[in-house]
Amino acid sequence: MASPKRRLQGLVAATITPMTEHGEINFSVIGQYVDYLVEEQGVKNIFVNGTTGEGLSLSISERCRVAEEWVTRGRNKLDQIVIHVGALSLKESQELAQHAAKIGADGIAVIAPFFLKPWNKDILVNFLKEVAAAAPALPFYYYHIPALTGVKIRAEELLDGIQEKIPTFQGLKFSDTDLLDFGQCVDQNRQRQFAFLFGVDEQLLSALVMGATGAVGSTYNYLGKKTNQMLEAFERKDFSSALNYQFCIQRFINFVVKLGFGVSQTKAIMTLVSGIPMGPPRLPLQKVSREFTDHVEAKLKSLDFLSFTDLKDGNLEPCS
Amino acid sequence: MASPKRRLQGLVAATITPMTEHGEINFSVIGQYVDYLVEEQGVKNIFVNGTTGEGLSLSISERCRVAEEWVTRGRNKLDQIVIHVGALSLKESQELAQHAAKIGADGIAVIAPFFLKPWNKDILVNFLKEVAAAAPALPFYYYHIPALTGVKIRAEELLDGIQEKIPTFQGLKFSDTDLLDFGQCVDQNRQRQFAFLFGVDEQLLSALVMGATGAVGSTYNYLGKKTNQMLEAFERKDFSSALNYQFCIQRFINFVVKLGFGVSQTKAIMTLVSGIPMGPPRLPLQKVSREFTDHVEAKLKSLDFLSFTDLKDGNLEPCS
Amino acid sequence: MASPKRRLQGLVAATITPMTEHGEINFSVIGQYVDYLVEEQGVKNIFVNGTTGEGLSLSISERCRVAEEWVTRGRNKLDQIVIHVGALSLKESQELAQHAAKIGADGIAVIAPFFLKPWNKDILVNFLKEVAAAAPALPFYYYHIPALTGVKIRAEELLDGIQEKIPTFQGLKFSDTDLLDFGQCVDQNRQRQFAFLFGVDEQLLSALVMGATGAVGSTYNYLGKKTNQMLEAFERKDFSSALNYQFCIQRFINFVVKLGFGVSQTKAIMTLVSGIPMGPPRLPLQKVSREFTDHVEAKLKSLDFLSFTDLKDGNLEPCS
Amino acid sequence: MASPKRRLQGLVAATITPMTEHGEINFSVIGQYVDYLVEEQGVKNIFVNGTTGEGLSLSISERCRVAEEWVTRGRNKLDQIVIHVGALSLKESQELAQHAAKIGADGIAVIAPFFLKPWNKDILVNFLKEVAAAAPALPFYYYHIPALTGVKIRAEELLDGIQEKIPTFQGLKFSDTDLLDFGQCVDQNRQRQFAFLFGVDEQLLSALVMGATGAVGSTYNYLGKKTNQMLEAFERKDFSSALNYQFCIQRFINFVVKLGFGVSQTKAIMTLVSGIPMGPPRLPLQKVSREFTDHVEAKLKSLDFLSFTDLKDGNLEPCS
């Protein structure tokens, strides 16, 4: 059985996998990366080898080594380390789950298989169950991202089956804008201590009001501090400030969305903001252009993203 | 020029078009329908001939007669009556706009054309401008519903062009769950008195927190009172109660979504709740089954949807 | 009952609606257009007010006048004139069908309604039946184009119901690349004299081999002669020549597809090839750029599209 | 450099991976499977570890062992053995390619990566090039299946780049119904000896007429003999017979499509027809119901799929 864990809450950074210019994993900067998250961004939970981490572009052995490095470097510094162990092959997913348990991770997360797709919710639950069973002592999170997987089964319709069959189930990473589905996941499970982690960073406020207990995302790598300010304003019921923070964050994300926003862009932005070299992505992604980096740098400056701590209720122009 | 208007705010019911069993418009119950909205649901604004009203299934002359009946019956009872005049044919849309002005409607709304589609935002703005110009004294609302039209141009990218070219522009009906797009519409236009009306009823709370000034939807025909209670809780910063109301409403909508939720279902539910016969829809829709009506009736009873006025902060089971 | 008709076969041009520079219908060139089709392209059947004709961008009264002009000008010159009478409003579709009968058209065609969509095949058949019944003496064609309508019901699954309920049913315009569906429509109805008209011009040869009896398309306005040569080669079992013709046509269409191919482009190309001014499209479409026209003109010249009548079996470079 | 090879042509069976009731690979029946393909179906080429073979549901080491078994058992019996080595991880794909070379396969095939997706054609070509370079002596095939990968880059637009950068390129498995794209691949490369293998079994005839040189598909496991008869009729220009064969095959596939057709169904049908136990699929797929198997068995009998060798030109009911 899973050991009792504090509920995963607050911000969880979906970690980038740093690489060298030749596309090999750059393990050497992960220690520095941990410190940056904790000290500069106030983020103490991480989600490793997910979409942002190019997890599915790595080989199985690379995924194991990356997970191990984060666990080693994060010990005594980070609160919780969740390893994404989803894969197209059930066997490989199980292998990754066992490895996560062995190295002492705090939880595993699994995406729905997305090449051959489960026909119905029972099959999907069975697949998840088989992975969870490979790490029976680790909290299990289901990673719901229908736009990427093409698996259109609503999360709310899965939860009964998941709870029945997966005793280690601890929560959901919900990466979709369907807040009826998300709301009903929360509503139907309020008695239990599940984590309802929202995964669409640019509209986190809309999920907080619907009961989100935390968030997993790529932008918390470099906007963690600012997002934490939004969380605090929300917590103290200062909605006007919370909205100001949200809009400020949206202005940046909206800017990048228009240029094209994905993992390649995230690596470049993080390099720019943190100063830690994230390197290029691996194929099938490609390094962003110098032009992109220049545009983003100018935007970051114009939004004064280093010092908007003095936002107050009613201030309509928080970032400029 | 448009006469100055109070900003359209609060709930706006997307009206159903009542029909006889033979599919002809049943004008005779519209007066009663007005009274029901005002007295029983506390809803004083309406959106006529939209998706819910089967506007595009009616002939142009029927659309004119329906609009006229609502304006006549609503006079001195309703606050604002917005007529949807969108059509695939620009000429017909202009004809409907002129008619709306002639009968004294309070505004017109237009959907993006969706068979032949505009290539880019400039063409869409031009199309909307040509319709707006046919009713130069009426407030103009853009009806954004990309999932139905297939027009993927983000609302936020349209607003500059719309404001520049359409002096009567007064706001947006935003029927989508992309709250980055919605939030940026609000954020970039906060100095102006536009109406930002959200159109995804089941997650209205998530848009209120993002700055929505009101909502247009089909469920306000029969859940208006309950939704108004949510709005009031939100207004007084009682978020816990607001969320309880939202979840309560979601439970009902979620139930219907699983059975299949569209205009046919809305007609049946409204008949059940209001007692006013809405009749069947017109082809290409079909009357719902007796089984559907029975299921819904039982659900409405189990949620005690007539008397949940005593919800308080922290009460986790508001509807039962 | 429908009067017995020769089966519609061979090429059917989906007619463009000529317009003036101000977007009004230019009736004056329709007579010339008829002569051009017959004399220069060898095309004697037309499909009026379809997608290519911007039928759904016209008002109902405009659609009637356009249909009437084609019937008047085409008398004694054209073989068959089919009027597309599909509309979102059943009543308007019926009105158009009655008008088509009154003016002496040779058939009507109807698209599936595509805003509010039929749930299942029975409802779609009922919708079509109600339109067909408004013109009980006219041959009826179902216009299948799932990519545009979003109605995913396979044609093959409709045919039994259509035949049972619509005595005037004469055939299908099949605008999709699913040749299993198309093939099974043909296979299951080979005893009857239905027209199986293919609507994806750029791969007509692939449908001929699957049993197509004809084709409806926009490119037959200006590539009718060349396509007729392909039909003749196919007819005499000279497959090598037929493929040469098909590839030659594909080279041109492929070129335009890469630039963006729709009704606006068709109007420009037809103006270029025929010399008859088709004018700009109406909003929500926009006139193509001068640059597009220049590119297309150069391509037409490089393919020598005026004189490739001497293609023979085995000649691998028919168009240059 | 790739050793010169005869062009891959005719039918290529996409092999099923036989499994035990517990979902482990059943290597023991592969020898028998080879004999069945050659002797009963007249199929002498295979495509291993593709979609049908659940290649992406296997672990890398399983994929290697499966490939090796087919090469060992197929030696001196089969003509060509192509191993699908596509994977989300470039490194793993390269590892599989090296292994294919080592065991003496006749070629490798690669699908576009489909989780993180290439932005443009150049990046996709680079990805493919990196895989191909890991097996520089093996013919390379690009496996185009946009509906499954979501990569919408047209094959025709890739070919120039592929030829320039991948010297081992030998052809295309084209699994789509866009025969403009397929036709232009053929047309633009007719001077070279590439294989243009069509992958939509149920409409192979439509691609043959467009220049296909062969076909890869799951149905050739059990409909190989019948499809070969179609190929022969086509070859001798007996189009009427070819169409009869195609329709006959379509009747069966159309029947299964309506019941839901995928890898699970293919395993059940092959077990039924060949008598060799293919076993259940692995999660995320599920074994088909007994009801499905019964329906299919009845249909196979009603079509008399064991003896329609006497079809002649003009016979309209070949299978019953």
Coordinates of C-alpha atoms in Angstrom, one line a residue, chain D residues 1 50 54 61 63 91 163 190 216 243 302-303 315:
Chain D
M1 CA 25.1 2.3 -49.3
G50 CA 3.7 -1.8 -37.7
E54 CA 1.1 -3.6 -32.2
S61 CA 13.5 -5.7 -26.7
R63 CA 10.3 -5.6 -31.1
K91 CA 17.4 7.0 -30.1
Q163 CA 15.4 12.0 -51.8
R190 CA 8.1 8.0 -62.3
V216 CA 0.8 -3.0 -47.5
L243 CA -14.0 -4.2 -59.8
S302 CA -22.3 -16.0 -46.7
L303 CA -19.7 -14.4 -49.0
N315 CA -20.8 -11.2 -63.1

